[in-house]
Amino acid sequence: MATEKDQQRDAEAEGLSAATLLPKLIPSGAGREWLERRRATIRSWGSFVDQRRFSRPRNLGELCQRLVRNVEYYQSNYVFVFLGLILYCVATSPMLLVALAVFFGACYILYLRTLQSKFVLFGREVSPAHQYALAGGVSFPFFWLAGAGSAVFWVLGATLVVIGSHAAFHQMEAVDGEELQMEPV
């Protein structure tokens, strides 16, 4: 544990912490603000994965209550689980990496062209929205060959299974101000 803190301190000294990398990787705007809010409300990963806190719900009512409360309580953690599954899917599919590279390469080329002059196609000026649609059209065959549709459904299915299982079997700790509920006898 001490070595992890030393490594984190060294990384922060070199300017490689998440707090310093995030502004560099994600441009300012609504997406960055949303991700900052998610990071600020993330719950402890130790309590998130504590094996002693997992048990089978006694009945359907407790299952539903756990699902609702855990999804609300661990919402930010679940977002990062989802993002992790996306990264895993992309990293383990070389063809999907190629398709993403083609798409972002086409977007970058269009961006550079618009900096130099307006993009004209068949004698008409093309708007930025249409330019990015063109980039999507050019890269569509690569996404088709890469099986991007099945990758999307795999990520959605894996996310539902992982998050649903965690939310259903993870016991919630008592929250301050919560009423005590008595079970019928």
Short mmCIF file of N, CA, C and O in Angstrom, two decimals, residues 65-152:
data_model
loop_
_atom_site.label_atom_id
_atom_site.label_comp_id
_atom_site.label_asym_id
_atom_site.label_seq_id
_atom_site.Cartn_x
_atom_site.Cartn_y
_atom_site.Cartn_z
N GLN A 65 -35.30 -3.15 -3.80
CA GLN A 65 -34.77 -2.05 -3.01
C GLN A 65 -33.26 -1.94 -3.18
O GLN A 65 -32.72 -0.84 -3.34
N ARG A 66 -32.56 -3.06 -3.19
CA ARG A 66 -31.11 -3.04 -3.40
C ARG A 66 -30.76 -2.49 -4.77
O ARG A 66 -29.82 -1.70 -4.91
N LEU A 67 -31.48 -2.93 -5.79
CA LEU A 67 -31.20 -2.45 -7.14
C LEU A 67 -31.32 -0.93 -7.22
O LEU A 67 -30.41 -0.26 -7.71
N VAL A 68 -32.41 -0.40 -6.72
CA VAL A 68 -32.64 1.04 -6.81
C VAL A 68 -31.61 1.80 -5.99
O VAL A 68 -30.99 2.76 -6.48
N ARG A 69 -31.39 1.39 -4.76
CA ARG A 69 -30.48 2.14 -3.88
C ARG A 69 -29.03 2.02 -4.33
O ARG A 69 -28.28 2.99 -4.26
N ASN A 70 -28.60 0.82 -4.76
CA ASN A 70 -27.21 0.67 -5.19
C ASN A 70 -26.93 1.42 -6.49
O ASN A 70 -25.85 1.99 -6.64
N VAL A 71 -27.87 1.39 -7.41
CA VAL A 71 -27.65 2.13 -8.66
C VAL A 71 -27.57 3.63 -8.36
O VAL A 71 -26.73 4.33 -8.93
N GLU A 72 -28.39 4.10 -7.44
CA GLU A 72 -28.33 5.51 -7.06
C GLU A 72 -27.04 5.83 -6.32
O GLU A 72 -26.39 6.83 -6.59
N TYR A 73 -26.65 4.97 -5.39
CA TYR A 73 -25.49 5.23 -4.54
C TYR A 73 -24.17 5.10 -5.31
O TYR A 73 -23.27 5.90 -5.17
N TYR A 74 -24.06 4.05 -6.13
CA TYR A 74 -22.82 3.77 -6.86
C TYR A 74 -22.88 4.21 -8.32
O TYR A 74 -22.15 3.68 -9.16
N GLN A 75 -23.70 5.17 -8.64
CA GLN A 75 -23.89 5.58 -10.03
C GLN A 75 -22.57 5.95 -10.71
O GLN A 75 -22.30 5.50 -11.84
N SER A 76 -21.73 6.70 -10.07
CA SER A 76 -20.46 7.11 -10.68
C SER A 76 -19.53 5.92 -10.86
O SER A 76 -18.83 5.82 -11.87
N ASN A 77 -19.51 5.02 -9.90
CA ASN A 77 -18.69 3.82 -10.04
C ASN A 77 -19.15 2.99 -11.24
O ASN A 77 -18.32 2.47 -11.99
N TYR A 78 -20.46 2.89 -11.41
CA TYR A 78 -20.99 2.12 -12.53
C TYR A 78 -20.64 2.77 -13.87
O TYR A 78 -20.41 2.08 -14.87
N VAL A 79 -20.59 4.10 -13.91
CA VAL A 79 -20.18 4.78 -15.14
C VAL A 79 -18.76 4.38 -15.50
O VAL A 79 -18.45 4.08 -16.67
N PHE A 80 -17.87 4.33 -14.50
CA PHE A 80 -16.48 3.97 -14.79
C PHE A 80 -16.34 2.48 -15.11
O PHE A 80 -15.46 2.10 -15.89
N VAL A 81 -17.21 1.63 -14.56
CA VAL A 81 -17.22 0.22 -14.97
C VAL A 81 -17.61 0.12 -16.45
O VAL A 81 -16.99 -0.62 -17.22
N PHE A 82 -18.63 0.88 -16.84
CA PHE A 82 -19.07 0.91 -18.24
C PHE A 82 -17.95 1.39 -19.16
O PHE A 82 -17.67 0.77 -20.20
N LEU A 83 -17.27 2.46 -18.78
CA LEU A 83 -16.16 2.97 -19.59
C LEU A 83 -15.02 1.96 -19.66
O LEU A 83 -14.38 1.80 -20.70
N GLY A 84 -14.77 1.26 -18.56
CA GLY A 84 -13.75 0.21 -18.56
C GLY A 84 -14.09 -0.93 -19.51
O GLY A 84 -13.22 -1.45 -20.21
N LEU A 85 -15.36 -1.31 -19.55
CA LEU A 85 -15.78 -2.37 -20.48
C LEU A 85 -15.66 -1.91 -21.93
O LEU A 85 -15.30 -2.70 -22.81
N ILE A 86 -15.93 -0.65 -22.19
CA ILE A 86 -15.75 -0.11 -23.55
C ILE A 86 -14.28 -0.18 -23.93
O ILE A 86 -13.94 -0.64 -25.04
N LEU A 87 -13.41 0.27 -23.04
CA LEU A 87 -11.97 0.23 -23.33
C LEU A 87 -11.49 -1.20 -23.54
O LEU A 87 -10.68 -1.46 -24.44
N TYR A 88 -11.98 -2.14 -22.73
CA TYR A 88 -11.61 -3.54 -22.90
C TYR A 88 -12.05 -4.06 -24.27
O TYR A 88 -11.28 -4.72 -24.97
N CYS A 89 -13.27 -3.73 -24.66
CA CYS A 89 -13.79 -4.19 -25.94
C CYS A 89 -12.98 -3.63 -27.10
O CYS A 89 -12.63 -4.35 -28.04
N VAL A 90 -12.66 -2.35 -27.03
CA VAL A 90 -11.89 -1.73 -28.12
C VAL A 90 -10.46 -2.27 -28.15
O VAL A 90 -9.92 -2.56 -29.23
N ALA A 91 -9.86 -2.42 -26.98
CA ALA A 91 -8.46 -2.87 -26.93
C ALA A 91 -8.29 -4.32 -27.38
O ALA A 91 -7.23 -4.69 -27.88
N THR A 92 -9.32 -5.13 -27.22
CA THR A 92 -9.21 -6.54 -27.60
C THR A 92 -9.72 -6.82 -29.00
O THR A 92 -9.76 -7.97 -29.42
N SER A 93 -10.09 -5.80 -29.73
CA SER A 93 -10.57 -5.97 -31.09
C SER A 93 -9.71 -5.12 -32.03
O SER A 93 -9.99 -3.93 -32.23
N PRO A 94 -8.67 -5.71 -32.62
CA PRO A 94 -7.77 -4.93 -33.49
C PRO A 94 -8.49 -4.29 -34.68
O PRO A 94 -8.18 -3.16 -35.05
N MET A 95 -9.45 -4.96 -35.24
CA MET A 95 -10.15 -4.40 -36.39
C MET A 95 -11.00 -3.19 -35.98
O MET A 95 -11.12 -2.23 -36.73
N LEU A 96 -11.54 -3.24 -34.78
CA LEU A 96 -12.29 -2.10 -34.27
C LEU A 96 -11.36 -0.92 -34.03
O LEU A 96 -11.72 0.24 -34.27
N LEU A 97 -10.15 -1.20 -33.58
CA LEU A 97 -9.15 -0.14 -33.43
C LEU A 97 -8.83 0.50 -34.78
O LEU A 97 -8.70 1.72 -34.88
N VAL A 98 -8.72 -0.31 -35.83
CA VAL A 98 -8.46 0.21 -37.18
C VAL A 98 -9.63 1.09 -37.63
O VAL A 98 -9.43 2.18 -38.17
N ALA A 99 -10.86 0.61 -37.40
CA ALA A 99 -12.04 1.39 -37.80
C ALA A 99 -12.09 2.73 -37.07
O ALA A 99 -12.39 3.76 -37.67
N LEU A 100 -11.80 2.72 -35.78
CA LEU A 100 -11.77 3.97 -35.02
C LEU A 100 -10.66 4.89 -35.51
O LEU A 100 -10.85 6.11 -35.59
N ALA A 101 -9.52 4.31 -35.85
CA ALA A 101 -8.42 5.11 -36.37
C ALA A 101 -8.80 5.75 -37.71
O ALA A 101 -8.48 6.93 -37.96
N VAL A 102 -9.48 5.01 -38.58
CA VAL A 102 -9.93 5.56 -39.86
C VAL A 102 -10.91 6.71 -39.62
O VAL A 102 -10.81 7.77 -40.23
N PHE A 103 -11.87 6.50 -38.71
CA PHE A 103 -12.86 7.53 -38.44
C PHE A 103 -12.21 8.80 -37.88
O PHE A 103 -12.44 9.90 -38.37
N PHE A 104 -11.39 8.64 -36.84
CA PHE A 104 -10.77 9.82 -36.24
C PHE A 104 -9.73 10.44 -37.17
O PHE A 104 -9.54 11.66 -37.16
N GLY A 105 -9.09 9.63 -37.99
CA GLY A 105 -8.18 10.17 -38.99
C GLY A 105 -8.91 11.01 -40.02
O GLY A 105 -8.46 12.09 -40.39
N ALA A 106 -10.06 10.53 -40.47
CA ALA A 106 -10.86 11.29 -41.43
C ALA A 106 -11.36 12.59 -40.80
O ALA A 106 -11.33 13.65 -41.45
N CYS A 107 -11.78 12.53 -39.54
CA CYS A 107 -12.22 13.76 -38.86
C CYS A 107 -11.06 14.75 -38.72
O CYS A 107 -11.25 15.96 -38.92
N TYR A 108 -9.89 14.26 -38.42
CA TYR A 108 -8.73 15.13 -38.27
C TYR A 108 -8.34 15.77 -39.60
O TYR A 108 -8.03 16.96 -39.66
N ILE A 109 -8.38 14.99 -40.66
CA ILE A 109 -8.07 15.53 -41.99
C ILE A 109 -9.07 16.61 -42.37
O ILE A 109 -8.70 17.67 -42.89
N LEU A 110 -10.35 16.36 -42.12
CA LEU A 110 -11.37 17.38 -42.40
C LEU A 110 -11.16 18.62 -41.55
O LEU A 110 -11.32 19.75 -42.03
N TYR A 111 -10.77 18.44 -40.31
CA TYR A 111 -10.50 19.58 -39.43
C TYR A 111 -9.34 20.42 -39.97
O TYR A 111 -9.42 21.65 -40.02
N LEU A 112 -8.27 19.74 -40.41
CA LEU A 112 -7.12 20.47 -40.96
C LEU A 112 -7.49 21.21 -42.24
O LEU A 112 -7.03 22.32 -42.48
N ARG A 113 -8.32 20.59 -43.07
CA ARG A 113 -8.73 21.24 -44.32
C ARG A 113 -9.57 22.47 -44.06
O ARG A 113 -9.47 23.46 -44.79
N THR A 114 -10.42 22.42 -43.04
CA THR A 114 -11.27 23.58 -42.75
C THR A 114 -10.46 24.72 -42.15
O THR A 114 -10.87 25.87 -42.24
N LEU A 115 -9.32 24.42 -41.54
CA LEU A 115 -8.45 25.48 -41.04
C LEU A 115 -7.80 26.24 -42.19
O LEU A 115 -7.58 27.45 -42.10
N GLN A 116 -7.48 25.53 -43.26
CA GLN A 116 -6.83 26.15 -44.42
C GLN A 116 -7.84 26.94 -45.25
O GLN A 116 -7.61 28.10 -45.59
N SER A 117 -8.92 26.28 -45.61
CA SER A 117 -9.94 26.94 -46.41
C SER A 117 -11.25 26.17 -46.23
O SER A 117 -11.26 25.07 -45.69
N LYS A 118 -12.33 26.75 -46.73
CA LYS A 118 -13.63 26.09 -46.62
C LYS A 118 -13.64 24.86 -47.52
O LYS A 118 -13.07 24.86 -48.61
N PHE A 119 -14.29 23.82 -47.05
CA PHE A 119 -14.35 22.57 -47.80
C PHE A 119 -15.46 22.67 -48.84
O PHE A 119 -16.62 22.91 -48.51
N VAL A 120 -15.09 22.52 -50.11
CA VAL A 120 -16.04 22.62 -51.21
C VAL A 120 -16.09 21.28 -51.93
O VAL A 120 -15.06 20.71 -52.28
N LEU A 121 -17.29 20.78 -52.13
CA LEU A 121 -17.50 19.50 -52.81
C LEU A 121 -18.56 19.70 -53.89
O LEU A 121 -19.66 20.17 -53.60
N PHE A 122 -18.22 19.39 -55.14
CA PHE A 122 -19.12 19.57 -56.29
C PHE A 122 -19.62 21.01 -56.39
O PHE A 122 -20.79 21.25 -56.69
N GLY A 123 -18.74 21.96 -56.09
CA GLY A 123 -19.09 23.37 -56.24
C GLY A 123 -19.92 23.95 -55.11
O GLY A 123 -20.35 25.09 -55.19
N ARG A 124 -20.16 23.17 -54.05
CA ARG A 124 -20.95 23.67 -52.92
C ARG A 124 -20.12 23.59 -51.65
O ARG A 124 -19.38 22.64 -51.44
N GLU A 125 -20.27 24.58 -50.80
CA GLU A 125 -19.58 24.58 -49.52
C GLU A 125 -20.27 23.55 -48.59
O GLU A 125 -21.50 23.50 -48.50
N VAL A 126 -19.45 22.74 -47.95
CA VAL A 126 -19.98 21.68 -47.08
C VAL A 126 -19.86 22.13 -45.63
O VAL A 126 -18.79 22.53 -45.18
N SER A 127 -20.98 22.05 -44.89
CA SER A 127 -21.00 22.47 -43.49
C SER A 127 -20.21 21.47 -42.63
O SER A 127 -20.02 20.31 -43.03
N PRO A 128 -19.75 21.87 -41.44
CA PRO A 128 -19.01 20.94 -40.57
C PRO A 128 -19.81 19.69 -40.22
O PRO A 128 -19.26 18.59 -40.17
N ALA A 129 -21.11 19.82 -40.00
CA ALA A 129 -21.93 18.65 -39.68
C ALA A 129 -21.92 17.66 -40.84
O ALA A 129 -21.81 16.43 -40.64
N HIS A 130 -22.03 18.17 -42.07
CA HIS A 130 -21.99 17.30 -43.23
C HIS A 130 -20.61 16.70 -43.44
O HIS A 130 -20.48 15.58 -43.93
N GLN A 131 -19.57 17.43 -43.08
CA GLN A 131 -18.22 16.91 -43.19
C GLN A 131 -18.02 15.71 -42.27
O GLN A 131 -17.44 14.70 -42.66
N TYR A 132 -18.52 15.81 -41.03
CA TYR A 132 -18.36 14.69 -40.10
C TYR A 132 -19.26 13.52 -40.50
O TYR A 132 -18.92 12.37 -40.28
N ALA A 133 -20.40 13.82 -41.11
CA ALA A 133 -21.24 12.74 -41.65
C ALA A 133 -20.50 12.03 -42.78
O ALA A 133 -20.57 10.80 -42.91
N LEU A 134 -19.76 12.80 -43.59
CA LEU A 134 -18.94 12.21 -44.65
C LEU A 134 -17.85 11.32 -44.06
O LEU A 134 -17.59 10.23 -44.56
N ALA A 135 -17.22 11.78 -42.98
CA ALA A 135 -16.21 10.96 -42.30
C ALA A 135 -16.82 9.67 -41.79
O ALA A 135 -16.22 8.60 -41.89
N GLY A 136 -18.03 9.76 -41.24
CA GLY A 136 -18.73 8.55 -40.79
C GLY A 136 -19.06 7.63 -41.94
O GLY A 136 -18.93 6.41 -41.84
N GLY A 137 -19.47 8.21 -43.07
CA GLY A 137 -19.77 7.39 -44.25
C GLY A 137 -18.54 6.69 -44.80
O GLY A 137 -18.60 5.54 -45.23
N VAL A 138 -17.40 7.38 -44.78
CA VAL A 138 -16.16 6.78 -45.26
C VAL A 138 -15.72 5.64 -44.34
O VAL A 138 -15.25 4.60 -44.80
N SER A 139 -15.89 5.82 -43.04
CA SER A 139 -15.42 4.80 -42.10
C SER A 139 -16.47 3.72 -41.82
O SER A 139 -16.15 2.70 -41.20
N PHE A 140 -17.71 3.89 -42.30
CA PHE A 140 -18.76 2.89 -42.05
C PHE A 140 -18.37 1.48 -42.49
O PHE A 140 -18.60 0.53 -41.73
N PRO A 141 -17.81 1.30 -43.69
CA PRO A 141 -17.43 -0.08 -44.07
C PRO A 141 -16.42 -0.70 -43.10
O PRO A 141 -16.48 -1.91 -42.83
N PHE A 142 -15.53 0.11 -42.55
CA PHE A 142 -14.56 -0.42 -41.60
C PHE A 142 -15.25 -0.84 -40.30
O PHE A 142 -14.92 -1.87 -39.72
N PHE A 143 -16.21 -0.04 -39.85
CA PHE A 143 -16.97 -0.41 -38.65
C PHE A 143 -17.79 -1.67 -38.91
O PHE A 143 -17.92 -2.52 -38.04
N TRP A 144 -18.33 -1.78 -40.12
CA TRP A 144 -19.12 -2.97 -40.47
C TRP A 144 -18.24 -4.22 -40.44
O TRP A 144 -18.63 -5.23 -39.87
N LEU A 145 -17.06 -4.12 -41.06
CA LEU A 145 -16.15 -5.27 -41.07
C LEU A 145 -15.63 -5.60 -39.68
O LEU A 145 -15.35 -6.76 -39.37
N ALA A 146 -15.48 -4.59 -38.83
CA ALA A 146 -14.97 -4.80 -37.48
C ALA A 146 -16.02 -5.39 -36.55
O ALA A 146 -15.69 -5.84 -35.46
N GLY A 147 -17.27 -5.41 -36.97
CA GLY A 147 -18.32 -5.93 -36.11
C GLY A 147 -18.66 -4.97 -34.99
O GLY A 147 -18.87 -5.39 -33.85
N ALA A 148 -18.72 -3.68 -35.30
CA ALA A 148 -18.99 -2.68 -34.27
C ALA A 148 -20.37 -2.86 -33.66
O ALA A 148 -20.56 -2.61 -32.47
N GLY A 149 -21.32 -3.32 -34.45
CA GLY A 149 -22.67 -3.55 -33.91
C GLY A 149 -22.68 -4.60 -32.82
O GLY A 149 -23.27 -4.41 -31.76
N SER A 150 -21.99 -5.71 -33.06
CA SER A 150 -21.94 -6.75 -32.03
C SER A 150 -21.12 -6.29 -30.83
O SER A 150 -21.41 -6.66 -29.70
N ALA A 151 -20.11 -5.45 -31.07
CA ALA A 151 -19.32 -4.92 -29.95
C ALA A 151 -20.18 -4.03 -29.07
O ALA A 151 -20.09 -4.09 -27.84
N VAL A 152 -21.04 -3.21 -29.68
CA VAL A 152 -21.93 -2.35 -28.90
C VAL A 152 -22.87 -3.19 -28.04
O VAL A 152 -23.04 -2.94 -26.84
#
